[in-house]
């Protein structure tokens, strides 16, 4: 894949310094050098110590990424929400893990995306997961289609340029919910369980913002935005305030409302495109099981 920039500064700069400002890491530079890539200045191959002058055209050719044999391909259709040469946004169904685990090498979204890349004959076939979702959470999931895009998106994540919103169905003391509220409670491991997290004084800072959409005596629909990214954060926080998610057996959610997984759906994703000067924003309706219950509220 080829990327091109025009050097606009009035003072000279090393190619290495300039490329670092464009988001190219030392690791990627090493890959370019040793795996068949190129760095060109004004169409002439140069190394990273070449000194750039104003209006020089810098071209970087990044070698293709061959597929990892350890990631198996599952030929199962995926619902594509958006795709270009750098990004892939899909709708992840509930009940599907994001990535494989040691004893579960198949049946994940990563396996399905791998099969899609193979079927399309893409030159870059490494699957780069940018935003994961829990197995039983449905909704928008973002993949980068090559390593440079992944690095740029990770940088945006660290700079908190992503806005990721969820909708959840909660039960319990729903009339105690405010129209707009913040849950700021530290989260740490529950030492009595391999999976559970809990609100605990010695835990990491965690903040969850929510907006009440509607409620009845059985449950409520809330919009949720995370301001930190702790494991199971939404599930732990709403359980801690007496409003666990419907279907969330791990955190004591009601299991008699017609849903057998945590009622959590990533419905909105907004972030800057890694290479174009535009903001991308995607929304996705509630999954069918959650939508059926939401209609009764």
PDB file of C-alpha atoms in Angstrom:
ATOM      1  CA  UNK A   1       0.000   0.000   0.000  1.00  0.00           C
ATOM      2  CA  UNK A   2       1.280   3.453  -0.925  1.00  0.00           C
ATOM      3  CA  UNK A   3       1.064   6.711   1.027  1.00  0.00           C
ATOM      4  CA  UNK A   4       2.183  10.131  -0.195  1.00  0.00           C
ATOM      5  CA  UNK A   5       2.809  13.480   1.503  1.00  0.00           C
ATOM      6  CA  UNK A   6       4.211  16.880   0.498  1.00  0.00           C
ATOM      7  CA  UNK A   7       6.740  18.304   2.935  1.00  0.00           C
ATOM      8  CA  UNK A   8       5.546  21.836   3.741  1.00  0.00           C
ATOM      9  CA  UNK A   9       8.003  23.034   6.388  1.00  0.00           C
ATOM     10  CA  UNK A  10      10.437  25.888   5.700  1.00  0.00           C
ATOM     11  CA  UNK A  11      13.284  24.209   7.605  1.00  0.00           C
ATOM     12  CA  UNK A  12      14.901  20.889   6.697  1.00  0.00           C
ATOM     13  CA  UNK A  13      13.970  17.683   8.508  1.00  0.00           C
ATOM     14  CA  UNK A  14      15.074  14.066   8.431  1.00  0.00           C
ATOM     15  CA  UNK A  15      12.739  11.624   6.704  1.00  0.00           C
ATOM     16  CA  UNK A  16      12.659   9.636   9.953  1.00  0.00           C
ATOM     17  CA  UNK A  17      11.418  12.643  11.942  1.00  0.00           C
ATOM     18  CA  UNK A  18       8.807  13.560   9.355  1.00  0.00           C
ATOM     19  CA  UNK A  19       7.430  10.012   9.108  1.00  0.00           C
ATOM     20  CA  UNK A  20       7.185   9.774  12.881  1.00  0.00           C
ATOM     21  CA  UNK A  21       4.926  12.850  12.786  1.00  0.00           C
ATOM     22  CA  UNK A  22       2.745  11.052  10.238  1.00  0.00           C
ATOM     23  CA  UNK A  23       2.236   8.190  12.681  1.00  0.00           C
ATOM     24  CA  UNK A  24       4.741   5.706  11.268  1.00  0.00           C
ATOM     25  CA  UNK A  25       6.349   3.855  14.175  1.00  0.00           C
ATOM     26  CA  UNK A  26       9.852   2.398  14.465  1.00  0.00           C
ATOM     27  CA  UNK A  27       8.317  -1.051  14.097  1.00  0.00           C
ATOM     28  CA  UNK A  28       6.621  -0.082  10.845  1.00  0.00           C
ATOM     29  CA  UNK A  29       9.813   1.564   9.569  1.00  0.00           C
ATOM     30  CA  UNK A  30      11.654  -1.690  10.236  1.00  0.00           C
ATOM     31  CA  UNK A  31       8.999  -3.592   8.315  1.00  0.00           C
ATOM     32  CA  UNK A  32       9.335  -1.187   5.378  1.00  0.00           C
ATOM     33  CA  UNK A  33      13.124  -1.601   5.407  1.00  0.00           C
ATOM     34  CA  UNK A  34      13.356  -5.371   5.782  1.00  0.00           C
ATOM     35  CA  UNK A  35      10.158  -6.734   4.229  1.00  0.00           C
ATOM     36  CA  UNK A  36      10.102  -5.185   0.780  1.00  0.00           C
ATOM     37  CA  UNK A  37       8.794  -1.663   1.353  1.00  0.00           C
ATOM     38  CA  UNK A  38      10.260   1.578   0.042  1.00  0.00           C
ATOM     39  CA  UNK A  39      10.769   5.207   0.998  1.00  0.00           C
ATOM     40  CA  UNK A  40      10.920   7.594  -1.962  1.00  0.00           C
ATOM     41  CA  UNK A  41      11.611  11.305  -2.080  1.00  0.00           C
ATOM     42  CA  UNK A  42      10.647  12.901  -5.380  1.00  0.00           C
ATOM     43  CA  UNK A  43      10.424   9.367  -6.849  1.00  0.00           C
ATOM     44  CA  UNK A  44      14.003   8.492  -5.828  1.00  0.00           C
ATOM     45  CA  UNK A  45      14.563   5.827  -3.152  1.00  0.00           C
ATOM     46  CA  UNK A  46      16.084   7.244   0.040  1.00  0.00           C
ATOM     47  CA  UNK A  47      16.756   6.143   3.611  1.00  0.00           C
ATOM     48  CA  UNK A  48      15.385   7.635   6.820  1.00  0.00           C
ATOM     49  CA  UNK A  49      18.409   9.912   7.288  1.00  0.00           C
ATOM     50  CA  UNK A  50      17.744  11.830   4.079  1.00  0.00           C
ATOM     51  CA  UNK A  51      17.118  15.541   4.694  1.00  0.00           C
ATOM     52  CA  UNK A  52      13.804  16.869   3.391  1.00  0.00           C
ATOM     53  CA  UNK A  53      13.381  20.322   1.892  1.00  0.00           C
ATOM     54  CA  UNK A  54      10.217  22.356   1.303  1.00  0.00           C
ATOM     55  CA  UNK A  55       7.867  20.854  -1.329  1.00  0.00           C
ATOM     56  CA  UNK A  56       9.638  17.479  -1.414  1.00  0.00           C
ATOM     57  CA  UNK A  57       7.205  14.665  -2.184  1.00  0.00           C
ATOM     58  CA  UNK A  58       7.572  11.759   0.243  1.00  0.00           C
ATOM     59  CA  UNK A  59       6.178   8.380  -0.794  1.00  0.00           C
ATOM     60  CA  UNK A  60       6.094   5.327   1.459  1.00  0.00           C
ATOM     61  CA  UNK A  61       5.334   1.884   0.089  1.00  0.00           C
ATOM     62  CA  UNK A  62       4.269  -0.461   2.883  1.00  0.00           C
ATOM     63  CA  UNK A  63       4.627  -4.197   2.128  1.00  0.00           C
ATOM     64  CA  UNK A  64       1.510  -6.342   2.063  1.00  0.00           C
ATOM     65  CA  UNK A  65       0.587  -8.205   5.245  1.00  0.00           C
ATOM     66  CA  UNK A  66       0.369 -11.956   4.712  1.00  0.00           C
ATOM     67  CA  UNK A  67      -2.304 -13.775   6.682  1.00  0.00           C
ATOM     68  CA  UNK A  68      -1.409 -15.368  10.018  1.00  0.00           C
ATOM     69  CA  UNK A  69      -1.859 -19.120   9.733  1.00  0.00           C
ATOM     70  CA  UNK A  70      -2.824 -19.268  13.403  1.00  0.00           C
ATOM     71  CA  UNK A  71      -6.049 -17.351  12.714  1.00  0.00           C
ATOM     72  CA  UNK A  72      -8.480 -19.743  11.085  1.00  0.00           C
ATOM     73  CA  UNK A  73     -11.071 -18.585   8.551  1.00  0.00           C
ATOM     74  CA  UNK A  74     -14.799 -19.147   9.210  1.00  0.00           C
ATOM     75  CA  UNK A  75     -16.813 -18.767   6.030  1.00  0.00           C
ATOM     76  CA  UNK A  76     -19.838 -17.159   7.670  1.00  0.00           C
ATOM     77  CA  UNK A  77     -21.404 -13.990   6.209  1.00  0.00           C
ATOM     78  CA  UNK A  78     -20.749 -10.673   7.961  1.00  0.00           C
ATOM     79  CA  UNK A  79     -23.009  -7.628   7.919  1.00  0.00           C
ATOM     80  CA  UNK A  80     -20.893  -4.750   6.647  1.00  0.00           C
ATOM     81  CA  UNK A  81     -21.910  -1.262   7.766  1.00  0.00           C
ATOM     82  CA  UNK A  82     -19.002   0.571   6.101  1.00  0.00           C
ATOM     83  CA  UNK A  83     -15.850  -0.292   4.195  1.00  0.00           C
ATOM     84  CA  UNK A  84     -13.053   1.535   2.383  1.00  0.00           C
ATOM     85  CA  UNK A  85      -9.434   0.629   1.682  1.00  0.00           C
ATOM     86  CA  UNK A  86      -8.466   1.344   5.308  1.00  0.00           C
ATOM     87  CA  UNK A  87     -11.461   0.445   7.499  1.00  0.00           C
ATOM     88  CA  UNK A  88     -14.177  -2.133   8.002  1.00  0.00           C
ATOM     89  CA  UNK A  89     -17.179  -1.554  10.288  1.00  0.00           C
ATOM     90  CA  UNK A  90     -19.450  -4.530  10.936  1.00  0.00           C
ATOM     91  CA  UNK A  91     -22.517  -5.436  12.963  1.00  0.00           C
ATOM     92  CA  UNK A  92     -21.488  -8.048  15.529  1.00  0.00           C
ATOM     93  CA  UNK A  93     -24.318 -10.352  16.599  1.00  0.00           C
ATOM     94  CA  UNK A  94     -24.751 -11.294  20.241  1.00  0.00           C
ATOM     95  CA  UNK A  95     -23.249 -14.638  21.170  1.00  0.00           C
ATOM     96  CA  UNK A  96     -20.125 -14.212  19.013  1.00  0.00           C
ATOM     97  CA  UNK A  97     -16.760 -13.430  20.606  1.00  0.00           C
ATOM     98  CA  UNK A  98     -14.594 -10.706  19.077  1.00  0.00           C
ATOM     99  CA  UNK A  99     -11.343 -12.671  18.944  1.00  0.00           C
ATOM    100  CA  UNK A 100     -10.305 -16.313  19.413  1.00  0.00           C
ATOM    101  CA  UNK A 101      -9.022 -17.709  22.692  1.00  0.00           C
ATOM    102  CA  UNK A 102      -6.514 -20.512  23.280  1.00  0.00           C
ATOM    103  CA  UNK A 103      -9.112 -23.254  23.515  1.00  0.00           C
ATOM    104  CA  UNK A 104     -11.660 -21.601  21.207  1.00  0.00           C
ATOM    105  CA  UNK A 105      -9.798 -20.920  17.938  1.00  0.00           C
ATOM    106  CA  UNK A 106     -12.934 -20.533  15.802  1.00  0.00           C
ATOM    107  CA  UNK A 107     -16.370 -18.984  15.839  1.00  0.00           C
ATOM    108  CA  UNK A 108     -15.373 -15.349  16.386  1.00  0.00           C
ATOM    109  CA  UNK A 109     -15.765 -12.151  14.383  1.00  0.00           C
ATOM    110  CA  UNK A 110     -12.024 -12.182  13.645  1.00  0.00           C
ATOM    111  CA  UNK A 111     -12.402 -15.640  12.037  1.00  0.00           C
ATOM    112  CA  UNK A 112     -15.301 -14.390   9.913  1.00  0.00           C
ATOM    113  CA  UNK A 113     -13.450 -11.262   8.808  1.00  0.00           C
ATOM    114  CA  UNK A 114     -10.419 -13.391   7.887  1.00  0.00           C
ATOM    115  CA  UNK A 115     -12.624 -15.488   5.579  1.00  0.00           C
ATOM    116  CA  UNK A 116     -14.056 -12.314   4.041  1.00  0.00           C
ATOM    117  CA  UNK A 117     -10.579 -10.933   3.305  1.00  0.00           C
ATOM    118  CA  UNK A 118      -9.575 -14.228   1.693  1.00  0.00           C
ATOM    119  CA  UNK A 119     -12.736 -14.333  -0.423  1.00  0.00           C
ATOM    120  CA  UNK A 120     -12.157 -10.765  -1.583  1.00  0.00           C
ATOM    121  CA  UNK A 121      -8.528 -11.509  -2.442  1.00  0.00           C
ATOM    122  CA  UNK A 122      -7.211  -8.562  -0.461  1.00  0.00           C
ATOM    123  CA  UNK A 123      -3.441  -8.053  -0.491  1.00  0.00           C
ATOM    124  CA  UNK A 124      -3.436  -7.279   3.249  1.00  0.00           C
ATOM    125  CA  UNK A 125      -4.971 -10.235   5.079  1.00  0.00           C
ATOM    126  CA  UNK A 126      -4.022  -9.634   8.702  1.00  0.00           C
ATOM    127  CA  UNK A 127      -7.116  -8.961  10.816  1.00  0.00           C
ATOM    128  CA  UNK A 128      -6.683  -5.865  13.013  1.00  0.00           C
ATOM    129  CA  UNK A 129      -9.358  -5.489  15.712  1.00  0.00           C
ATOM    130  CA  UNK A 130      -9.717  -1.861  16.838  1.00  0.00           C
ATOM    131  CA  UNK A 131     -12.842  -1.924  19.035  1.00  0.00           C
ATOM    132  CA  UNK A 132     -13.871  -5.166  20.718  1.00  0.00           C
ATOM    133  CA  UNK A 133     -17.227  -6.112  22.199  1.00  0.00           C
ATOM    134  CA  UNK A 134     -18.019  -8.743  24.820  1.00  0.00           C
ATOM    135  CA  UNK A 135     -19.334 -12.032  23.429  1.00  0.00           C
ATOM    136  CA  UNK A 136     -22.941 -11.276  24.357  1.00  0.00           C
ATOM    137  CA  UNK A 137     -22.889  -7.586  23.431  1.00  0.00           C
ATOM    138  CA  UNK A 138     -24.190  -6.772  19.953  1.00  0.00           C
ATOM    139  CA  UNK A 139     -23.490  -3.843  17.666  1.00  0.00           C
ATOM    140  CA  UNK A 140     -20.827  -1.840  15.876  1.00  0.00           C
ATOM    141  CA  UNK A 141     -17.310  -3.225  15.728  1.00  0.00           C
ATOM    142  CA  UNK A 142     -14.350  -1.589  13.951  1.00  0.00           C
ATOM    143  CA  UNK A 143     -11.477  -3.316  12.139  1.00  0.00           C
ATOM    144  CA  UNK A 144      -8.427  -1.720  10.514  1.00  0.00           C
ATOM    145  CA  UNK A 145      -7.511  -3.270   7.174  1.00  0.00           C
ATOM    146  CA  UNK A 146      -3.760  -2.790   7.563  1.00  0.00           C
ATOM    147  CA  UNK A 147      -1.220  -2.114  10.313  1.00  0.00           C
ATOM    148  CA  UNK A 148      -0.693   1.572   9.588  1.00  0.00           C
ATOM    149  CA  UNK A 149      -4.417   2.264   9.887  1.00  0.00           C
ATOM    150  CA  UNK A 150      -4.487   0.266  13.116  1.00  0.00           C
ATOM    151  CA  UNK A 151      -1.648   2.348  14.591  1.00  0.00           C
ATOM    152  CA  UNK A 152      -3.353   5.620  13.646  1.00  0.00           C
ATOM    153  CA  UNK A 153      -6.690   4.490  15.088  1.00  0.00           C
ATOM    154  CA  UNK A 154      -5.047   3.323  18.308  1.00  0.00           C
ATOM    155  CA  UNK A 155      -3.512   6.778  18.600  1.00  0.00           C
ATOM    156  CA  UNK A 156      -6.963   8.352  18.228  1.00  0.00           C
ATOM    157  CA  UNK A 157      -8.298   5.996  20.901  1.00  0.00           C
ATOM    158  CA  UNK A 158      -5.532   7.006  23.307  1.00  0.00           C
ATOM    159  CA  UNK A 159      -6.272  10.665  22.589  1.00  0.00           C
ATOM    160  CA  UNK A 160      -9.956  10.002  23.413  1.00  0.00           C
ATOM    161  CA  UNK A 161     -11.124  11.020  19.937  1.00  0.00           C
ATOM    162  CA  UNK A 162     -13.527   8.062  19.746  1.00  0.00           C
ATOM    163  CA  UNK A 163     -17.116   8.408  20.956  1.00  0.00           C
ATOM    164  CA  UNK A 164     -18.684   5.005  21.465  1.00  0.00           C
ATOM    165  CA  UNK A 165     -22.275   4.831  22.717  1.00  0.00           C
ATOM    166  CA  UNK A 166     -24.403   1.941  23.873  1.00  0.00           C
ATOM    167  CA  UNK A 167     -28.032   1.250  24.625  1.00  0.00           C
ATOM    168  CA  UNK A 168     -28.899  -1.007  27.527  1.00  0.00           C
ATOM    169  CA  UNK A 169     -32.043  -2.450  29.058  1.00  0.00           C
ATOM    170  CA  UNK A 170     -31.851  -2.461  32.847  1.00  0.00           C
ATOM    171  CA  UNK A 171     -34.147  -3.725  35.582  1.00  0.00           C
ATOM    172  CA  UNK A 172     -34.276  -3.421  39.356  1.00  0.00           C
ATOM    173  CA  UNK A 173     -34.721  -0.002  40.970  1.00  0.00           C
ATOM    174  CA  UNK A 174     -35.355   1.781  37.655  1.00  0.00           C
ATOM    175  CA  UNK A 175     -37.354   4.622  39.225  1.00  0.00           C
ATOM    176  CA  UNK A 176     -34.195   5.692  41.044  1.00  0.00           C
ATOM    177  CA  UNK A 177     -32.499   6.424  37.723  1.00  0.00           C
ATOM    178  CA  UNK A 178     -32.013  10.110  36.924  1.00  0.00           C
ATOM    179  CA  UNK A 179     -32.877  11.598  33.539  1.00  0.00           C
ATOM    180  CA  UNK A 180     -29.153  12.154  33.064  1.00  0.00           C
ATOM    181  CA  UNK A 181     -26.576  10.719  35.421  1.00  0.00           C
ATOM    182  CA  UNK A 182     -22.960   9.777  35.985  1.00  0.00           C
ATOM    183  CA  UNK A 183     -21.760   6.655  37.735  1.00  0.00           C
ATOM    184  CA  UNK A 184     -18.244   7.206  39.061  1.00  0.00           C
ATOM    185  CA  UNK A 185     -17.198   4.129  41.015  1.00  0.00           C
ATOM    186  CA  UNK A 186     -13.813   2.308  40.958  1.00  0.00           C
ATOM    187  CA  UNK A 187     -13.783  -1.185  39.442  1.00  0.00           C
ATOM    188  CA  UNK A 188     -11.474  -4.093  40.257  1.00  0.00           C
ATOM    189  CA  UNK A 189     -11.375  -7.876  40.129  1.00  0.00           C
ATOM    190  CA  UNK A 190     -13.744  -9.971  42.196  1.00  0.00           C
ATOM    191  CA  UNK A 191     -11.282 -12.431  43.739  1.00  0.00           C
ATOM    192  CA  UNK A 192     -14.054 -14.985  44.258  1.00  0.00           C
ATOM    193  CA  UNK A 193     -14.566 -15.337  40.484  1.00  0.00           C
ATOM    194  CA  UNK A 194     -12.407 -15.715  37.369  1.00  0.00           C
ATOM    195  CA  UNK A 195     -14.829 -13.574  35.345  1.00  0.00           C
ATOM    196  CA  UNK A 196     -16.570 -11.087  37.601  1.00  0.00           C
ATOM    197  CA  UNK A 197     -15.486  -7.538  38.321  1.00  0.00           C
ATOM    198  CA  UNK A 198     -16.811  -5.469  41.208  1.00  0.00           C
ATOM    199  CA  UNK A 199     -16.969  -1.956  42.575  1.00  0.00           C
ATOM    200  CA  UNK A 200     -14.156  -1.843  45.094  1.00  0.00           C
ATOM    201  CA  UNK A 201     -12.303   1.021  46.770  1.00  0.00           C
ATOM    202  CA  UNK A 202      -8.913  -0.268  45.568  1.00  0.00           C
ATOM    203  CA  UNK A 203     -10.082  -0.611  41.959  1.00  0.00           C
ATOM    204  CA  UNK A 204      -9.320   1.553  38.933  1.00  0.00           C
ATOM    205  CA  UNK A 205     -11.182   4.775  38.287  1.00  0.00           C
ATOM    206  CA  UNK A 206     -14.275   4.194  36.151  1.00  0.00           C
ATOM    207  CA  UNK A 207     -16.884   6.665  34.888  1.00  0.00           C
ATOM    208  CA  UNK A 208     -20.095   5.875  33.042  1.00  0.00           C
ATOM    209  CA  UNK A 209     -22.512   8.550  31.783  1.00  0.00           C
ATOM    210  CA  UNK A 210     -26.122   7.669  30.972  1.00  0.00           C
ATOM    211  CA  UNK A 211     -29.358   9.175  29.682  1.00  0.00           C
ATOM    212  CA  UNK A 212     -32.728   7.681  30.545  1.00  0.00           C
ATOM    213  CA  UNK A 213     -34.818   7.151  27.390  1.00  0.00           C
ATOM    214  CA  UNK A 214     -37.934   5.502  28.837  1.00  0.00           C
ATOM    215  CA  UNK A 215     -39.024   3.134  31.599  1.00  0.00           C
ATOM    216  CA  UNK A 216     -41.895   1.173  33.057  1.00  0.00           C
ATOM    217  CA  UNK A 217     -42.158  -0.791  36.285  1.00  0.00           C
ATOM    218  CA  UNK A 218     -40.245  -3.742  34.808  1.00  0.00           C
ATOM    219  CA  UNK A 219     -37.270  -2.154  33.072  1.00  0.00           C
ATOM    220  CA  UNK A 220     -35.735   0.937  31.506  1.00  0.00           C
ATOM    221  CA  UNK A 221     -33.932   1.793  28.273  1.00  0.00           C
ATOM    222  CA  UNK A 222     -30.799   3.907  28.733  1.00  0.00           C
ATOM    223  CA  UNK A 223     -28.203   5.445  26.438  1.00  0.00           C
ATOM    224  CA  UNK A 224     -24.697   4.982  27.803  1.00  0.00           C
ATOM    225  CA  UNK A 225     -21.301   6.512  27.091  1.00  0.00           C
ATOM    226  CA  UNK A 226     -18.091   5.258  28.670  1.00  0.00           C
ATOM    227  CA  UNK A 227     -15.444   7.753  29.763  1.00  0.00           C
ATOM    228  CA  UNK A 228     -13.087   4.969  30.870  1.00  0.00           C
ATOM    229  CA  UNK A 229     -12.678   1.456  29.504  1.00  0.00           C
ATOM    230  CA  UNK A 230     -12.771  -1.060  32.327  1.00  0.00           C
ATOM    231  CA  UNK A 231     -13.717  -4.693  31.790  1.00  0.00           C
ATOM    232  CA  UNK A 232     -17.509  -5.171  32.100  1.00  0.00           C
ATOM    233  CA  UNK A 233     -17.795  -1.515  33.125  1.00  0.00           C
ATOM    234  CA  UNK A 234     -21.414  -0.886  32.092  1.00  0.00           C
ATOM    235  CA  UNK A 235     -22.564  -4.176  33.554  1.00  0.00           C
ATOM    236  CA  UNK A 236     -20.740  -3.640  36.855  1.00  0.00           C
ATOM    237  CA  UNK A 237     -21.806  -0.011  37.271  1.00  0.00           C
ATOM    238  CA  UNK A 238     -25.513  -0.549  36.654  1.00  0.00           C
ATOM    239  CA  UNK A 239     -25.532  -3.604  38.891  1.00  0.00           C
ATOM    240  CA  UNK A 240     -23.824  -1.537  41.610  1.00  0.00           C
ATOM    241  CA  UNK A 241     -26.594   1.092  41.582  1.00  0.00           C
ATOM    242  CA  UNK A 242     -29.309  -1.577  41.772  1.00  0.00           C
ATOM    243  CA  UNK A 243     -30.192  -1.646  38.065  1.00  0.00           C
ATOM    244  CA  UNK A 244     -28.463  -4.683  36.506  1.00  0.00           C
ATOM    245  CA  UNK A 245     -28.810  -5.324  32.785  1.00  0.00           C
ATOM    246  CA  UNK A 246     -31.604  -7.626  31.702  1.00  0.00           C
ATOM    247  CA  UNK A 247     -30.366 -11.129  30.972  1.00  0.00           C
ATOM    248  CA  UNK A 248     -27.018 -10.541  32.675  1.00  0.00           C
ATOM    249  CA  UNK A 249     -26.783 -13.636  34.844  1.00  0.00           C
ATOM    250  CA  UNK A 250     -23.193 -12.856  35.900  1.00  0.00           C
ATOM    251  CA  UNK A 251     -24.281  -9.583  37.520  1.00  0.00           C
ATOM    252  CA  UNK A 252     -27.700 -10.642  38.825  1.00  0.00           C
ATOM    253  CA  UNK A 253     -29.799  -9.279  35.960  1.00  0.00           C
ATOM    254  CA  UNK A 254     -33.404 -10.392  35.522  1.00  0.00           C
ATOM    255  CA  UNK A 255     -33.727 -13.587  33.482  1.00  0.00           C
ATOM    256  CA  UNK A 256     -37.518 -13.573  33.082  1.00  0.00           C
ATOM    257  CA  UNK A 257     -37.904 -10.732  30.545  1.00  0.00           C
ATOM    258  CA  UNK A 258     -37.440 -12.730  27.338  1.00  0.00           C
ATOM    259  CA  UNK A 259     -33.716 -12.150  26.804  1.00  0.00           C
ATOM    260  CA  UNK A 260     -30.953 -14.589  27.708  1.00  0.00           C
ATOM    261  CA  UNK A 261     -27.866 -12.399  27.248  1.00  0.00           C
ATOM    262  CA  UNK A 262     -26.835  -9.070  28.733  1.00  0.00           C
ATOM    263  CA  UNK A 263     -29.076  -6.497  27.050  1.00  0.00           C
ATOM    264  CA  UNK A 264     -26.284  -4.302  25.736  1.00  0.00           C
ATOM    265  CA  UNK A 265     -25.854  -2.949  22.209  1.00  0.00           C
ATOM    266  CA  UNK A 266     -23.184  -0.655  20.735  1.00  0.00           C
ATOM    267  CA  UNK A 267     -25.363   1.574  18.572  1.00  0.00           C
ATOM    268  CA  UNK A 268     -23.125   4.569  17.810  1.00  0.00           C
ATOM    269  CA  UNK A 269     -19.475   4.976  16.838  1.00  0.00           C
ATOM    270  CA  UNK A 270     -17.820   8.297  15.924  1.00  0.00           C
ATOM    271  CA  UNK A 271     -14.128   8.841  15.205  1.00  0.00           C
ATOM    272  CA  UNK A 272     -11.763  10.691  12.849  1.00  0.00           C
ATOM    273  CA  UNK A 273     -10.765   8.865   9.678  1.00  0.00           C
ATOM    274  CA  UNK A 274      -7.082   7.952  10.047  1.00  0.00           C
ATOM    275  CA  UNK A 275      -6.086   9.323   6.613  1.00  0.00           C
ATOM    276  CA  UNK A 276      -8.846  11.660   5.460  1.00  0.00           C
ATOM    277  CA  UNK A 277      -9.851  14.948   7.036  1.00  0.00           C
ATOM    278  CA  UNK A 278     -13.325  13.827   7.945  1.00  0.00           C
ATOM    279  CA  UNK A 279     -15.237  12.623  10.951  1.00  0.00           C
ATOM    280  CA  UNK A 280     -16.952   9.265  10.545  1.00  0.00           C
ATOM    281  CA  UNK A 281     -20.151   8.483  12.405  1.00  0.00           C
ATOM    282  CA  UNK A 282     -22.203   5.290  12.315  1.00  0.00           C
ATOM    283  CA  UNK A 283     -25.420   4.270  14.030  1.00  0.00           C
ATOM    284  CA  UNK A 284     -27.172   0.928  14.216  1.00  0.00           C
ATOM    285  CA  UNK A 285     -30.697   0.067  15.408  1.00  0.00           C
ATOM    286  CA  UNK A 286     -31.148  -2.164  18.423  1.00  0.00           C
ATOM    287  CA  UNK A 287     -30.710  -5.886  17.866  1.00  0.00           C
ATOM    288  CA  UNK A 288     -34.038  -7.664  17.429  1.00  0.00           C
ATOM    289  CA  UNK A 289     -34.178  -9.243  20.898  1.00  0.00           C
ATOM    290  CA  UNK A 290     -33.615  -5.890  22.614  1.00  0.00           C
ATOM    291  CA  UNK A 291     -35.875  -4.007  20.204  1.00  0.00           C
ATOM    292  CA  UNK A 292     -38.778  -6.348  20.978  1.00  0.00           C
ATOM    293  CA  UNK A 293     -38.551  -5.543  24.690  1.00  0.00           C
ATOM    294  CA  UNK A 294     -37.917  -1.809  24.148  1.00  0.00           C
ATOM    295  CA  UNK A 295     -41.192  -1.540  22.195  1.00  0.00           C
ATOM    296  CA  UNK A 296     -43.142  -2.628  25.280  1.00  0.00           C
ATOM    297  CA  UNK A 297     -41.717   0.074  27.543  1.00  0.00           C
TER     298      UNK A 297
END
